[in-house]
XYZ file of C-alpha atoms in Angstrom:
326
model
C 0.087 0.362 0.020
C 1.379 3.619 -1.219
C 0.788 6.154 1.698
C 1.558 8.570 -1.194
C -1.107 7.139 -3.662
C -4.227 7.533 -0.503
C -2.628 10.897 -0.393
C -3.640 11.804 -3.991
C -6.969 9.787 -3.882
C -8.125 11.747 -0.863
C -6.809 15.281 -2.943
C -8.776 13.785 -6.096
C -12.013 13.098 -3.799
C -12.400 17.030 -3.087
C -12.461 18.382 -7.051
C -13.593 15.087 -8.496
C -11.684 16.681 -11.343
C -8.262 14.773 -12.735
C -7.738 18.280 -14.798
C -8.081 19.822 -11.880
C -6.562 17.878 -9.251
C -3.514 17.431 -10.892
C -2.965 20.683 -11.727
C -3.202 21.591 -7.822
C -1.520 19.174 -7.065
C 1.660 20.139 -9.661
C 1.823 16.644 -11.498
C 0.754 15.487 -14.404
C -2.843 14.052 -15.176
C -1.447 10.361 -16.346
C 0.807 10.451 -12.932
C -2.827 10.862 -11.277
C -4.328 8.542 -12.994
C -1.570 5.866 -12.271
C -1.613 6.419 -8.519
C -5.237 5.824 -8.456
C -5.410 2.487 -10.619
C -2.506 1.370 -8.596
C -4.775 1.819 -5.772
C -7.840 0.301 -7.682
C -5.480 -2.886 -8.602
C -4.302 -3.309 -4.611
C -7.885 -3.586 -3.135
C -8.900 -5.117 -5.840
C -11.979 -2.803 -6.223
C -13.363 -0.009 -8.366
C -13.087 3.628 -6.354
C -14.419 5.810 -8.838
C -17.223 6.071 -11.320
C -15.653 8.021 -14.609
C -19.017 8.396 -16.608
C -21.169 10.426 -17.019
C -19.138 12.288 -14.085
C -16.661 11.532 -12.006
C -17.816 10.181 -8.790
C -16.903 7.923 -5.865
C -18.244 4.813 -6.051
C -19.640 2.930 -2.499
C -16.412 1.528 -1.941
C -14.496 4.589 -3.028
C -16.347 6.256 -0.028
C -14.826 3.745 2.458
C -10.995 4.278 0.906
C -11.363 7.948 1.384
C -12.186 7.779 4.747
C -9.181 5.318 5.325
C -7.247 7.727 3.262
C -8.151 10.161 5.184
C -6.946 8.932 8.702
C -3.880 7.888 7.455
C -2.827 11.151 6.049
C -4.155 12.445 9.639
C -1.854 10.025 11.176
C 0.845 10.507 9.066
C 1.115 14.463 9.968
C 0.526 13.313 13.300
C 3.664 11.011 13.221
C 5.311 13.862 11.610
C 4.710 16.214 14.446
C 5.728 13.618 16.859
C 9.141 12.808 15.744
C 9.760 16.631 15.201
C 8.587 16.802 19.192
C 11.210 14.215 19.919
C 13.834 15.717 18.032
C 13.522 19.071 19.202
C 12.656 20.572 16.256
C 11.815 24.087 15.406
C 10.898 23.585 12.143
C 7.454 22.833 11.015
C 3.689 23.658 9.785
C 0.553 24.885 11.234
C -2.156 24.772 9.282
C -4.505 27.440 10.609
C -8.270 28.372 9.707
C -10.226 31.486 10.753
C -12.665 34.288 9.067
C -10.354 37.286 7.387
C -11.869 39.280 10.549
C -10.670 37.281 13.046
C -7.338 36.825 11.685
C -7.310 40.344 10.770
C -8.269 41.346 14.412
C -6.030 38.742 16.354
C -2.604 37.953 13.800
C -0.953 41.173 14.105
C -0.861 40.507 17.888
C 0.097 36.773 18.357
C 2.331 36.011 15.413
C 5.181 38.566 17.167
C 5.468 36.519 20.264
C 4.711 33.370 18.730
C 7.253 33.747 16.082
C 9.843 35.002 18.542
C 10.133 31.199 20.181
C 9.036 29.617 16.641
C 10.899 31.923 14.014
C 11.193 28.859 11.518
C 7.385 27.271 11.908
C 5.214 28.720 9.058
C 1.233 29.272 9.655
C -0.152 28.375 6.770
C -3.195 30.390 6.736
C -7.243 29.445 5.346
C -9.631 31.641 4.884
C -13.318 30.469 5.094
C -16.675 30.705 6.984
C -16.933 28.315 10.781
C -19.100 25.632 8.741
C -16.468 25.168 5.721
C -13.964 25.663 8.873
C -14.896 22.666 10.405
C -14.986 20.613 7.651
C -11.721 21.137 7.132
C -10.894 20.234 10.347
C -12.814 16.819 9.726
C -10.588 15.896 7.066
C -7.641 16.826 8.040
C -6.787 19.500 6.182
C -6.142 22.477 9.493
C -4.806 22.081 12.666
C -6.330 24.607 14.197
C -9.425 26.969 13.203
C -11.157 29.845 15.024
C -15.360 29.718 14.839
C -19.030 30.658 15.425
C -19.640 27.621 18.155
C -22.060 25.226 16.889
C -21.242 23.115 14.611
C -20.894 20.307 18.073
C -19.255 17.408 15.921
C -18.576 14.199 18.539
C -14.808 13.937 16.450
C -14.122 17.984 17.363
C -11.959 19.716 20.643
C -13.642 22.523 21.102
C -11.985 24.992 23.376
C -14.440 28.715 24.315
C -12.238 31.850 23.199
C -15.130 34.493 23.788
C -18.531 35.211 24.579
C -18.797 37.832 21.984
C -21.317 40.576 22.163
C -23.088 41.338 18.818
C -24.003 45.279 18.752
C -26.514 47.215 16.692
C -24.698 50.061 14.338
C -26.064 52.862 13.145
C -25.383 56.656 12.251
C -26.737 60.068 13.865
C -27.896 60.632 10.434
C -29.429 57.474 9.574
C -31.225 58.168 12.671
C -32.724 61.538 12.568
C -33.249 60.599 8.583
C -36.282 57.760 9.597
C -36.874 58.941 13.450
C -36.336 62.711 13.620
C -36.896 64.394 16.992
C -37.514 61.287 18.197
C -33.630 60.221 17.783
C -31.782 61.309 21.102
C -34.965 59.547 23.160
C -33.960 56.264 20.731
C -30.189 56.733 21.678
C -31.170 57.181 25.467
C -33.515 54.036 25.411
C -31.002 51.919 23.293
C -27.712 52.833 24.827
C -27.377 49.952 27.489
C -30.268 47.616 25.556
C -31.148 47.447 21.888
C -34.076 46.314 20.632
C -34.427 45.458 16.747
C -38.190 46.595 16.960
C -37.172 49.959 18.161
C -35.175 50.499 14.858
C -38.062 48.982 12.588
C -37.963 51.958 10.054
C -34.054 51.615 9.630
C -32.955 50.170 6.424
C -29.940 46.984 7.255
C -27.812 45.380 6.299
C -28.223 41.377 6.818
C -25.651 38.777 7.251
C -26.448 35.140 5.815
C -23.844 33.320 7.961
C -24.456 32.014 11.872
C -24.122 35.327 12.985
C -26.852 36.448 11.052
C -28.978 33.252 12.338
C -28.958 34.661 15.666
C -30.018 38.288 14.647
C -32.702 36.935 12.686
C -33.998 35.371 15.878
C -34.469 39.263 17.222
C -36.122 39.965 14.401
C -39.066 37.048 14.446
C -39.019 37.600 18.336
C -39.846 41.389 17.506
C -42.668 40.341 14.543
C -41.226 42.045 11.475
C -39.826 41.746 8.459
C -36.819 43.992 8.207
C -35.848 46.532 5.565
C -33.126 44.842 3.676
C -30.505 47.111 2.113
C -27.341 44.526 1.524
C -27.044 41.064 1.853
C -23.798 39.025 2.950
C -21.980 36.131 4.041
C -19.164 38.900 5.404
C -19.453 40.977 8.552
C -16.443 43.162 7.827
C -18.514 43.990 4.059
C -21.713 45.433 5.821
C -20.197 47.135 8.534
C -17.786 49.226 6.411
C -21.251 49.729 4.281
C -23.042 50.500 7.933
C -20.607 52.858 9.071
C -20.644 54.792 6.361
C -24.368 55.746 7.484
C -25.964 54.207 4.735
C -27.972 51.559 6.456
C -28.155 50.361 9.953
C -25.054 47.079 10.642
C -24.498 44.704 13.085
C -20.897 44.121 14.079
C -19.097 42.219 17.098
C -16.372 42.790 19.795
C -14.329 41.999 17.319
C -15.044 43.379 13.901
C -15.277 46.631 16.211
C -11.426 45.974 17.072
C -10.527 45.264 14.199
C -11.551 49.022 12.967
C -8.531 49.841 15.383
C -10.439 53.352 16.134
C -11.612 54.413 13.201
C -15.530 54.317 13.478
C -16.364 58.047 13.631
C -18.575 60.164 16.509
C -21.574 59.771 14.639
C -21.817 56.095 14.804
C -24.062 54.504 17.607
C -22.705 51.600 18.494
C -25.696 49.573 20.702
C -25.497 46.181 22.414
C -28.057 43.997 20.996
C -30.575 42.959 23.462
C -33.173 39.663 22.272
C -35.795 38.614 25.139
C -34.330 40.731 27.460
C -31.163 39.147 27.431
C -27.310 40.260 25.676
C -27.043 39.119 21.856
C -23.683 36.799 22.188
C -22.313 34.391 19.829
C -19.294 31.733 20.888
C -16.114 32.175 20.021
C -13.705 28.618 20.003
C -10.625 27.105 18.811
C -11.283 23.551 17.228
C -8.854 20.964 15.929
C -9.691 17.276 15.887
C -9.630 15.129 18.309
C -7.596 12.327 16.857
C -4.931 15.153 15.530
C -1.553 15.438 17.236
C -0.902 18.874 18.245
C 3.082 19.678 18.264
C 4.103 21.549 20.720
C 4.587 24.569 18.562
C 1.028 24.650 17.927
C 0.264 24.254 21.307
C 1.753 27.310 21.728
C 0.178 28.942 18.868
C -3.586 27.489 20.490
C -2.290 29.065 23.699
C -1.562 32.539 22.334
C -5.105 32.516 20.541
C -6.613 31.471 23.801
C -4.855 34.692 25.635
C -5.447 37.029 22.931
C -9.383 36.662 22.744
C -9.901 36.493 26.611
C -7.978 39.707 26.927
C -10.163 41.052 24.072
C -13.256 40.095 26.046
C -12.169 42.275 29.179
C -11.776 45.561 26.951
C -15.095 48.010 27.691
C -16.499 48.583 24.612
C -15.958 52.549 24.861
C -12.356 51.689 24.794
C -12.637 49.638 21.443
C -14.929 52.369 19.707
C -12.747 55.574 20.999
C -9.211 54.275 20.865
C -7.043 53.922 17.428
C -4.789 51.876 19.057
C -5.735 48.467 21.713
C -2.419 47.275 23.481
C -2.828 43.564 24.331
C 0.133 42.283 26.614
């Protein structure tokens, strides 16, 4: 049995396209095909249906599961041997959203690299659901996600409870509420309810955070006037902070603005059923994945960073141009 053939087979299963996979792996189509045929000869079964389009056979599904386990165990072995030999050279496959990476990595990497200057951080930018899939397939070592997947093979460490805020510019509020703007702001300063902002256009999110916010609209009993829809918080906040529509932001997305939020923008803590609307952020890895010493250290720095962010008063995040995390 050839572990390289198993690796190539698992990669082909992602695309189910010989040309695309071969190009991605920088090998010829014939080389890739030879490895697949070698596996079929070894196991004595057909792994792929070639027509009408490439797909896994029933046997292929089982071999794929075995191949993913083998790939993960091979990576575990490499990390274990590196720890035994006390090597400080290696690779961490890390995933998160652009927002969480751009907020956290500039603070985490200097400290990490001072200890492990020869460890590469290979970054994948995707949403939480896709990141969980990559953890399960062994394509990522660590990922930061919005909790909610709860897969039995995933180990989860809580990072923080991230408050969700409703953001609206003064100019927008005056346009729709006129003389009632100041009363609305006073009411929402400590506890905002979306029903009090029902006249406004909204930047809506179609991701896990958006699903949580939708519960607020359902509870308030109205359908929002949608200005934009996006899966990315940074897109909706960039629009909302221009005063074009109300938007929703988290502590992390506000931190990512680095004090660039103008004084015209109001940031109200969002509540639903009398409770603050929070999303739980976690760092995850596969339960069967061995974490090298340097990967564990990287995870420790992630935990430290997010725990510190959770303690910063929101007023400081909104108004300060430079947040120092020690």
